Short mmCIF file of C-alpha atoms in Angstrom, two decimals:
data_model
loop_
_atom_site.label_atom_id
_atom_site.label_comp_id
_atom_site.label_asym_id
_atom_site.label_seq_id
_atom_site.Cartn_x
_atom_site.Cartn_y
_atom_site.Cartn_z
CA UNK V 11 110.40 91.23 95.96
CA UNK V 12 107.12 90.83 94.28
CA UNK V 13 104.84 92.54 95.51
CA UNK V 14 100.60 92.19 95.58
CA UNK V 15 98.52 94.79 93.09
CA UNK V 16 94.99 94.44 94.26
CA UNK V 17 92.79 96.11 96.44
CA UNK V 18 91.11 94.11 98.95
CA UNK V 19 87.98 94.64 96.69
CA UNK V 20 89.32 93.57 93.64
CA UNK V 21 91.11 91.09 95.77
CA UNK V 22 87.83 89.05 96.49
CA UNK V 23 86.69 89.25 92.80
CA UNK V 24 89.52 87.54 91.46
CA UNK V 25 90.14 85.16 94.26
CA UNK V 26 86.63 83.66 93.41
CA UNK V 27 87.45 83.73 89.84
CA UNK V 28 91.30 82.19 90.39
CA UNK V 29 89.12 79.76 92.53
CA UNK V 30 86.75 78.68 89.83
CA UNK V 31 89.66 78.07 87.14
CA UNK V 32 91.35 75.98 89.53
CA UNK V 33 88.10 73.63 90.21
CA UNK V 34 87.44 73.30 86.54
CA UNK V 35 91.09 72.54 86.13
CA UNK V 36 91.14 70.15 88.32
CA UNK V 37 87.84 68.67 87.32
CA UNK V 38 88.76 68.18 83.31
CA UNK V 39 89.87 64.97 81.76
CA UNK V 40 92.97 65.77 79.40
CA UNK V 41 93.15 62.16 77.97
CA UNK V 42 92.09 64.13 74.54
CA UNK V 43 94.18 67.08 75.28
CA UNK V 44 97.55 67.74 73.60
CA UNK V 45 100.64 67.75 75.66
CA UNK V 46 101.72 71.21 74.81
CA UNK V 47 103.93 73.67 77.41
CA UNK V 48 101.90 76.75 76.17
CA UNK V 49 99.05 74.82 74.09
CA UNK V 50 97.83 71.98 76.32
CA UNK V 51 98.05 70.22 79.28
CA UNK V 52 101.63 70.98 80.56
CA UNK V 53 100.13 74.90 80.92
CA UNK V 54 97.54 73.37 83.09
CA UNK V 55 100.03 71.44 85.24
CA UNK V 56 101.95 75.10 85.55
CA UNK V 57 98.47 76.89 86.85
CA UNK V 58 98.05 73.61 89.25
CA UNK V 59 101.20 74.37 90.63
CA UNK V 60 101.36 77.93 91.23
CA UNK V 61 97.46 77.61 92.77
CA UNK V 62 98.78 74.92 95.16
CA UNK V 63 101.88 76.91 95.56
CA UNK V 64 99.60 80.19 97.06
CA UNK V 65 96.18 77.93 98.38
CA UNK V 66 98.18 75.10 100.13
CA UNK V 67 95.03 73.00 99.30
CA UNK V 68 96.91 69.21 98.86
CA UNK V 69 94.63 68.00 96.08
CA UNK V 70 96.25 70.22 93.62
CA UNK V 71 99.52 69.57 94.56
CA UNK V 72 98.62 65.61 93.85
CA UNK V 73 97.15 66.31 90.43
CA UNK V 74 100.50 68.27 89.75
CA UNK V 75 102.41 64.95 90.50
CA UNK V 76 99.77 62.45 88.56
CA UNK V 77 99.86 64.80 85.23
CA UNK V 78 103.40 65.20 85.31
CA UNK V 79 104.07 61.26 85.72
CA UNK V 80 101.72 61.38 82.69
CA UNK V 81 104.02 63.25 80.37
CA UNK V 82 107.10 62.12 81.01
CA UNK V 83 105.28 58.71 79.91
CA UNK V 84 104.18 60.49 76.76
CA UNK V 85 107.42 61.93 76.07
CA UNK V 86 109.71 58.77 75.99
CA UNK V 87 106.87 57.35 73.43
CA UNK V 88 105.98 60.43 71.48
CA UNK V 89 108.93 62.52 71.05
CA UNK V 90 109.07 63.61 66.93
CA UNK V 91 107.65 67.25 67.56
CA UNK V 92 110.39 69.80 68.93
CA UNK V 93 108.74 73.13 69.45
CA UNK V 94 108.27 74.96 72.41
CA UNK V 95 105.24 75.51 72.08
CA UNK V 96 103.73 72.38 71.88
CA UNK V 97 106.46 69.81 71.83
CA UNK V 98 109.49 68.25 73.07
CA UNK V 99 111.21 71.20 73.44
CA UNK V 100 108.50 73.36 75.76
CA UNK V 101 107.85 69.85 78.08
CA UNK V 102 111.94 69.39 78.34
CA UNK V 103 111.18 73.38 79.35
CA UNK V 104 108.61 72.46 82.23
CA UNK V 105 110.17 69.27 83.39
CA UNK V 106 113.38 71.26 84.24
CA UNK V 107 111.41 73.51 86.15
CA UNK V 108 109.70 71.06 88.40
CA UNK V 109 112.98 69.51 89.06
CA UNK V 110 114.46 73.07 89.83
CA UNK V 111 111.64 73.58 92.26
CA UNK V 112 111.63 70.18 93.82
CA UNK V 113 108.64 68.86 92.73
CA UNK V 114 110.23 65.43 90.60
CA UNK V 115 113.24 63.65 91.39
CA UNK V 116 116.00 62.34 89.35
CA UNK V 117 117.79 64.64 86.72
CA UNK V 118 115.99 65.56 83.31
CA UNK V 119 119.09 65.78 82.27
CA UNK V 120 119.41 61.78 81.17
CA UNK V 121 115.70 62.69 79.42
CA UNK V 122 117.46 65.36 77.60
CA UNK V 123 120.47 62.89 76.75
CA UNK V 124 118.36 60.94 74.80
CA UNK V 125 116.49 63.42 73.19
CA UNK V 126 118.72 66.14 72.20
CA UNK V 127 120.49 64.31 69.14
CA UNK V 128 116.75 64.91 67.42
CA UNK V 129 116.29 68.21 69.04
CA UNK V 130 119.60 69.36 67.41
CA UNK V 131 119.10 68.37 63.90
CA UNK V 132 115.42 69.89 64.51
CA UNK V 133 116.66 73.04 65.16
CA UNK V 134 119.30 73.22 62.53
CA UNK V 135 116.70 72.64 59.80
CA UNK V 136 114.00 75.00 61.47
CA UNK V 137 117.06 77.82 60.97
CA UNK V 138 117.71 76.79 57.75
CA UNK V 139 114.38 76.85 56.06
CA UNK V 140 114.14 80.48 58.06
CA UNK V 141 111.87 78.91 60.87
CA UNK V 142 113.66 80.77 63.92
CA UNK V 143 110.60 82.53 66.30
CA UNK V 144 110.36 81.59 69.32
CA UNK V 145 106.88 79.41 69.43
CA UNK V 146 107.42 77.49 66.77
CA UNK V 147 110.92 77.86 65.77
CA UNK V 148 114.57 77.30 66.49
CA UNK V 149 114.74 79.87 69.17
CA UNK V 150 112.05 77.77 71.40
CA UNK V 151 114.37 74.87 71.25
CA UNK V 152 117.42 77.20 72.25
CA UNK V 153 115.38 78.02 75.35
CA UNK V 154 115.40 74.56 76.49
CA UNK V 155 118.52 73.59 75.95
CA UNK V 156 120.00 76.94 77.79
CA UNK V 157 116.89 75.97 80.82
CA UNK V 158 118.97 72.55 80.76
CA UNK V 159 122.33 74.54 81.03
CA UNK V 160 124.42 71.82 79.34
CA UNK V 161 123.81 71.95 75.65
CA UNK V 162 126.51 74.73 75.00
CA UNK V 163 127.45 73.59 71.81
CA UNK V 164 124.07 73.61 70.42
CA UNK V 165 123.82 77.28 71.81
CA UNK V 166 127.12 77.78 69.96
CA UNK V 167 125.74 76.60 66.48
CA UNK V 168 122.32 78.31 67.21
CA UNK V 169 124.63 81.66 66.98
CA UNK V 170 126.84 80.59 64.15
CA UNK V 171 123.47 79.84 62.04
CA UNK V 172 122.12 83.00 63.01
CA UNK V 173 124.92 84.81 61.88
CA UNK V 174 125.48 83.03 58.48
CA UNK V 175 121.72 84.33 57.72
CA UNK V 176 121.36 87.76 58.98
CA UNK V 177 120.61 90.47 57.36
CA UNK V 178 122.96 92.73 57.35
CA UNK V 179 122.01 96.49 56.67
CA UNK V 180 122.92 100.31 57.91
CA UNK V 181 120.20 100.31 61.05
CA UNK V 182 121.80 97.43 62.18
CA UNK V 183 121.19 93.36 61.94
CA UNK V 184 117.50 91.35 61.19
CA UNK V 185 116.25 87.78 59.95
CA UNK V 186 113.80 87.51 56.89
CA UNK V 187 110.52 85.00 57.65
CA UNK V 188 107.95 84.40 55.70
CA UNK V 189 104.07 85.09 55.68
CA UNK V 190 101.33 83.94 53.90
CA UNK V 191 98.42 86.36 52.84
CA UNK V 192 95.90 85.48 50.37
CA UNK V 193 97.63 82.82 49.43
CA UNK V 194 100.56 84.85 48.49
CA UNK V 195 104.24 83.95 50.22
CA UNK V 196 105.63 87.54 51.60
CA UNK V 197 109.64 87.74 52.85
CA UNK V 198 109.17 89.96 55.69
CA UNK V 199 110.76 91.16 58.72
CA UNK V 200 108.97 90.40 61.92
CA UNK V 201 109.69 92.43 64.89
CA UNK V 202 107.02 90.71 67.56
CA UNK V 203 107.94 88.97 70.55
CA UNK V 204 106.03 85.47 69.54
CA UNK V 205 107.40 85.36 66.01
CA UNK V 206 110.38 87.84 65.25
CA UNK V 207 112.79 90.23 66.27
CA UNK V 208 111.85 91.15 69.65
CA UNK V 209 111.71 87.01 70.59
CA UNK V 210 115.06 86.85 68.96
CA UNK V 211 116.53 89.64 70.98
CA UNK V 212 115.49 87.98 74.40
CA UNK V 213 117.15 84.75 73.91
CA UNK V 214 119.65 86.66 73.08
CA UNK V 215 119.86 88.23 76.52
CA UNK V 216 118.65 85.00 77.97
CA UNK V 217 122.01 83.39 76.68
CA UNK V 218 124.27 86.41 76.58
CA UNK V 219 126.32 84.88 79.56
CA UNK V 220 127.03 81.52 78.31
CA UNK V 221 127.19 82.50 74.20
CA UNK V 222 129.19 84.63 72.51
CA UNK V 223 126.24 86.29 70.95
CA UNK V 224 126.70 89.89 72.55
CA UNK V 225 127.67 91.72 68.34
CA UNK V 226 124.32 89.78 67.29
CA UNK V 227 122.72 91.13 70.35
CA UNK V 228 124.14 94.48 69.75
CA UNK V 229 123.26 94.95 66.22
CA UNK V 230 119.96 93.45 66.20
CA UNK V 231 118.71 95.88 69.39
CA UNK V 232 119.54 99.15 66.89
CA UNK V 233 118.02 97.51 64.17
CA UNK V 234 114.88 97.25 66.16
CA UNK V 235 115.55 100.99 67.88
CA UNK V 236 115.54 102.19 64.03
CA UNK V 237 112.36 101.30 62.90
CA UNK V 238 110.29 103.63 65.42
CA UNK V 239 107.18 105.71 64.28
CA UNK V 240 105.40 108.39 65.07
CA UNK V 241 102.82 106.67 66.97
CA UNK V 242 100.56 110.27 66.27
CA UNK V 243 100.29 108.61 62.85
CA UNK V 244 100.00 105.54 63.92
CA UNK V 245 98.49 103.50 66.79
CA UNK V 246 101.53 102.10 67.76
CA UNK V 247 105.14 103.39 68.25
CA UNK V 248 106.41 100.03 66.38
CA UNK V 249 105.14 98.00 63.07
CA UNK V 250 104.66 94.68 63.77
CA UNK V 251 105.99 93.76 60.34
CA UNK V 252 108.01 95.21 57.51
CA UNK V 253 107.44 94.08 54.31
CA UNK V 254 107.85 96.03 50.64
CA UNK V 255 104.80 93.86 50.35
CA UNK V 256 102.34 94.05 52.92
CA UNK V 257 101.69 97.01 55.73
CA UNK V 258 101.75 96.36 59.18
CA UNK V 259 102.35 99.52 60.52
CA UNK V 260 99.34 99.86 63.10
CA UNK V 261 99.88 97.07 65.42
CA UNK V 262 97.97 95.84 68.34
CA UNK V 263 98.03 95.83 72.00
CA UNK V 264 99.36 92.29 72.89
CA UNK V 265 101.90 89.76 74.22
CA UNK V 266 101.82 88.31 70.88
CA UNK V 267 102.67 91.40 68.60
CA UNK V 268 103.06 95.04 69.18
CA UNK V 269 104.99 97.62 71.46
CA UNK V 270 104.32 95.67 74.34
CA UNK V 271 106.74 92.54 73.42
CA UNK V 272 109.03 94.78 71.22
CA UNK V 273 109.34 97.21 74.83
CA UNK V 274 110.15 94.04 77.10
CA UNK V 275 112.73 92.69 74.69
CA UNK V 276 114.65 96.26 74.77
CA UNK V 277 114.17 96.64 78.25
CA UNK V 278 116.20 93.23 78.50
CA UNK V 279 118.87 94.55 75.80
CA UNK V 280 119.19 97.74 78.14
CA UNK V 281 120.22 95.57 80.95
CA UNK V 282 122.58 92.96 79.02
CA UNK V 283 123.99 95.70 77.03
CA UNK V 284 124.37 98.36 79.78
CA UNK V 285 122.74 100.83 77.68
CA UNK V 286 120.13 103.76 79.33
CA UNK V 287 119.48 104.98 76.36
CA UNK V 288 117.16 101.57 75.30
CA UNK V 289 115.46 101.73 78.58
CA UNK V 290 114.61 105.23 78.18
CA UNK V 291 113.01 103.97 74.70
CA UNK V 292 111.24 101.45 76.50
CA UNK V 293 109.81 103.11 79.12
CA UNK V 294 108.01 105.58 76.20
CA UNK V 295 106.31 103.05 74.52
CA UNK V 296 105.29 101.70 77.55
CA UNK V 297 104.00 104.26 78.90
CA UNK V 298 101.93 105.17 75.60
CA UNK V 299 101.03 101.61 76.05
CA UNK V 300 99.36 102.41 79.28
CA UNK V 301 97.35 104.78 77.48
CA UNK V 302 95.89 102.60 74.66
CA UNK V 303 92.55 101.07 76.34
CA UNK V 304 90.45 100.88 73.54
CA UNK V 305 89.17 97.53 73.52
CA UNK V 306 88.15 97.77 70.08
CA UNK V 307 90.57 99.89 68.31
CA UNK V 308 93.26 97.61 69.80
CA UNK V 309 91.68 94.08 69.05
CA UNK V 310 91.59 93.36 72.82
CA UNK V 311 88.39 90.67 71.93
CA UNK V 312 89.10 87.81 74.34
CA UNK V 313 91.18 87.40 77.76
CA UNK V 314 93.65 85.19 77.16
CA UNK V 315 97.72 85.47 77.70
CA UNK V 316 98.28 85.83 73.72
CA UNK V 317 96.24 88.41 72.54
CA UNK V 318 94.00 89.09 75.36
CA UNK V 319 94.01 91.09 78.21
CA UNK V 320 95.60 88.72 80.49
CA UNK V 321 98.72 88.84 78.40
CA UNK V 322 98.34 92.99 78.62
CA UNK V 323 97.97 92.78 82.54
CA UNK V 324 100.98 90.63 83.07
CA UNK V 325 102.98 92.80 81.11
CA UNK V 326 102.23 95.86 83.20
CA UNK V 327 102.33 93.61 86.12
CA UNK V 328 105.75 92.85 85.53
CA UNK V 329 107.40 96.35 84.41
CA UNK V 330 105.52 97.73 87.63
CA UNK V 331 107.75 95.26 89.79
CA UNK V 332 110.55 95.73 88.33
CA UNK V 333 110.34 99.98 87.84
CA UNK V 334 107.71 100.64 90.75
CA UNK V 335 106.29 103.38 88.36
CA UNK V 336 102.46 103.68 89.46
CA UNK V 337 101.44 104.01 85.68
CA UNK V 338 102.12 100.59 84.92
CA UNK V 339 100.50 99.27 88.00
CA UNK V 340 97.43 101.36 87.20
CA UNK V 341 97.47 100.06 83.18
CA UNK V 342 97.65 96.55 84.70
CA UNK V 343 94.88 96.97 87.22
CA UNK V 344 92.64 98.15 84.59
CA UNK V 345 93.23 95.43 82.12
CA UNK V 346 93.21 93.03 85.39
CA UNK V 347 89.69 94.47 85.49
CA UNK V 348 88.90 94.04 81.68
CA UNK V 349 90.00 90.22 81.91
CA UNK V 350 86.99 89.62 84.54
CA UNK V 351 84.72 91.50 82.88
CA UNK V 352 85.27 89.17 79.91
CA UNK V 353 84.29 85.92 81.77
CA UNK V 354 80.72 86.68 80.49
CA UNK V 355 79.84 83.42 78.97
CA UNK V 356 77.47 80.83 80.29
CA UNK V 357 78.97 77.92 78.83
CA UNK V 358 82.77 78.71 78.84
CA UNK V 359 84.97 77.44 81.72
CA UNK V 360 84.95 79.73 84.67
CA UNK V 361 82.92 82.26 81.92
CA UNK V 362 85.95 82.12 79.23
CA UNK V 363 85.81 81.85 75.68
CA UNK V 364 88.55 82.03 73.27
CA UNK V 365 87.70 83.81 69.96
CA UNK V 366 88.48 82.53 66.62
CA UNK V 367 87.56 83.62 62.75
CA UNK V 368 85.01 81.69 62.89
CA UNK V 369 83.23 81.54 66.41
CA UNK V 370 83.83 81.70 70.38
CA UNK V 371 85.40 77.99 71.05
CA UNK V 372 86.80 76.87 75.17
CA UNK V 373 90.40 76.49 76.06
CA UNK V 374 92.31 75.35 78.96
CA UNK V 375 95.59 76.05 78.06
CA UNK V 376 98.62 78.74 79.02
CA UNK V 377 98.78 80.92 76.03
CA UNK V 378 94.88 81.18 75.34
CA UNK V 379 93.34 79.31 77.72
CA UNK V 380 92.24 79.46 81.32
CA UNK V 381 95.23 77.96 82.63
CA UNK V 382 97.01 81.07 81.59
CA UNK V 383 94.46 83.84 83.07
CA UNK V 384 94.55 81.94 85.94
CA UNK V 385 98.61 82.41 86.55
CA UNK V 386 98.13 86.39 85.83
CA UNK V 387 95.24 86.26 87.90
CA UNK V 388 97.56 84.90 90.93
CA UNK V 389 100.31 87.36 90.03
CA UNK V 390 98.14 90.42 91.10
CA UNK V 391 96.98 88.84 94.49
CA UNK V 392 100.22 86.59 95.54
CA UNK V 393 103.83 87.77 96.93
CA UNK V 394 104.60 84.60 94.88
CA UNK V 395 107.56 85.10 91.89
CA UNK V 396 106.04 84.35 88.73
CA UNK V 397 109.00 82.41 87.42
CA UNK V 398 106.74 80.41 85.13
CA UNK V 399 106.80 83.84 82.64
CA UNK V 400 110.14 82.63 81.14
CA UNK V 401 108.25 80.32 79.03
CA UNK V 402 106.48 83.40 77.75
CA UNK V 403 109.86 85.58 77.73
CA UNK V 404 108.97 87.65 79.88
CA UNK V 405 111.68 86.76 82.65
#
């Protein structure tokens, strides 16, 4: 059972803040807005949801209903990008959701009938040209079709693909992908949960049941176990990439990359694989996690789910839940804490800004946005499942 994190006092403070994201929310037009699950307006319609879901106030509940009636419009007329992230694939993804919880009627499945001859061929050629992470990538499409829970061969050829192009070595099993940096092309190995490895090893637990994908799921878990460092050496007990080419060995505190996404990925290969010995691993580099606060050192700049400290806090949110070990309920309290303090700007919505290379710019969306501190937010001060964290793999 979930279970609340804040303090009464910390309680008000982000109920007024949850509050505020919810009126500007509501308040936006997102006729310019791109449909996107985790980039646009879908994310929105998520937060919407969840707010109605724990403040019962009907006007929410009704701009749920008008912006989903909006993109399922959009997606019988625009339907030629597949990604999770911001395509087909991540609004198939939410539509099944709402259905799940009652919210539309009729089956998404006849949606997905028409759609999933494209989605198919999409994902074949993302795997082929090496294209497999999760956001962009085969393996987003994979989640949909396994949300959908009909599209077994597709699942089955999703495998079969990832076996034909595995690497196979001593440690155990990985995929090449590519990088660009300074204009130079580098094969790598990426072990982060938005991009790589750790991304690749969750679907594989998400599907383990209904795929015969337990001896990829098995060899690609050691691979990952193999590649720990001394994190006395380094800031992180992972790399985020491995390259001949490039070094990546110091990796940030994020959802995006680091120890964070690389420790919920082997806590979910410790439970499909029935193996202590990967949650033990887990639980240390979580726990040095928790002890990594330097906003600086570790790039923590803005508050978003991706890189930001919203994305942080939910992790520790979640392991807390599911392990009731105080430490991780105190490291997500105090980067709960962090994500207020960063709402700071006069002219961002509800005090946010997003930062990029070249300036602070506003976002409303799940995976940067508002919409997305505004779910965490919730999480610490609701009994309320966060189910909507399987689009982010973390459930």
């Amino acid at each position: 059972m979930w279970k609340t994190i804040a303090d009464s006092y910390r309680k008000q403070i982000i109920t007024q803040k949850t509050h505020e994201i919810a009126e500007v929310l509501y308040e936006s037009s997102f006729r310019n807005e791109p449909i996107g699950l985790l980039t646009g307006r879908l994310g929105v319609i998520l937060f919407l949801y969840q707010y109605w879901l724990w403040s019962k106030n009907e006007k929410y509940y009704e701009k749920v209903i008008e912006l989903l009636s909006e993109s399922i419009v959009f997606l019988r007329i625009n339907n030629n990008m597949n990604s999770f992230c911001n395509g087909v694939a991540g609004l198939v993804w939410c539509l099944k959701y709402f259905e799940e919880h009652d919210v539309i009627e009729g089956s998404v499945q006849e949606v997905m009938n028409e759609i999933s001859p494209s989605l198919y061929l999409q994902m074949i050629d993302l795997m082929k040209s090496g294209k497999y992470d999760f956001l962009n990538g085969a393996l987003g499409i994979a989640l949909c079709c396994y949300k959908i829970e009909s599209e077994s061969q597709l699942l089955d050829d999703l495998i079969n693909e990832m076996q034909r192009v595995s690497i196979k070595m001593d440690e155990g099993i990985a995929w090449f992908s590519t990088m660009s940096q300074k204009d130079i092309i580098h094969k790598v190995i990426n072990l982060s949960l938005s991009h790589g490895l750790s991304g690749i090893i969750s679907l594989f637990c998400k599907i383990c049941h209904v795929s015969n994908v337990l001896p990829l799921l098995r060899e690609s878990t050691k691979y990952l176990v193999s590649k720990q460092q001394d994190n006395t050496i380094y800031t992180s007990c992972f790399p985020s990439i491995l390259s001949d080419t490039v070094n990546y060995r110091n990796s940030r505190l994020a959802w995006c990359y680091g120890d964070l996404g690389i420790a919920v990925s082997l806590l979910k290969a410790s439970r499909a694989l029935n193996d202590q010995d990967y949650q033990d691993i887990a639980t240390r580099v979580l726990i040095s996690c928790s002890e990594r606060r330097d906003v600086k050192k570790e790039f923590v700049v803005d508050a978003g789910i991706c890189h930001g400290s919203a994305g942080i806090a939910h992790i520790f949110n979640r392991v807390y839940q599911n392990s009731e070990n105080y430490t991780f309920k105190e490291a997500a309290l105090y980067w709960v804490d962090d994500c207020i303090r960063k709402s700071d700007f006069n002219d961002g919505l509800a005090g946010y800004k997003v930062w990029r290379r070249d300036g602070w710019i506003t976002k409303t969306g799940l995976l940067e946005g508002i919409a997305g501190i505004g779910l965490m937010l919730i999480s610490t001060i609701s009994d309320l499942e966060p189910d909507w964290d399987e689009c982010i793999m973390l459930s």
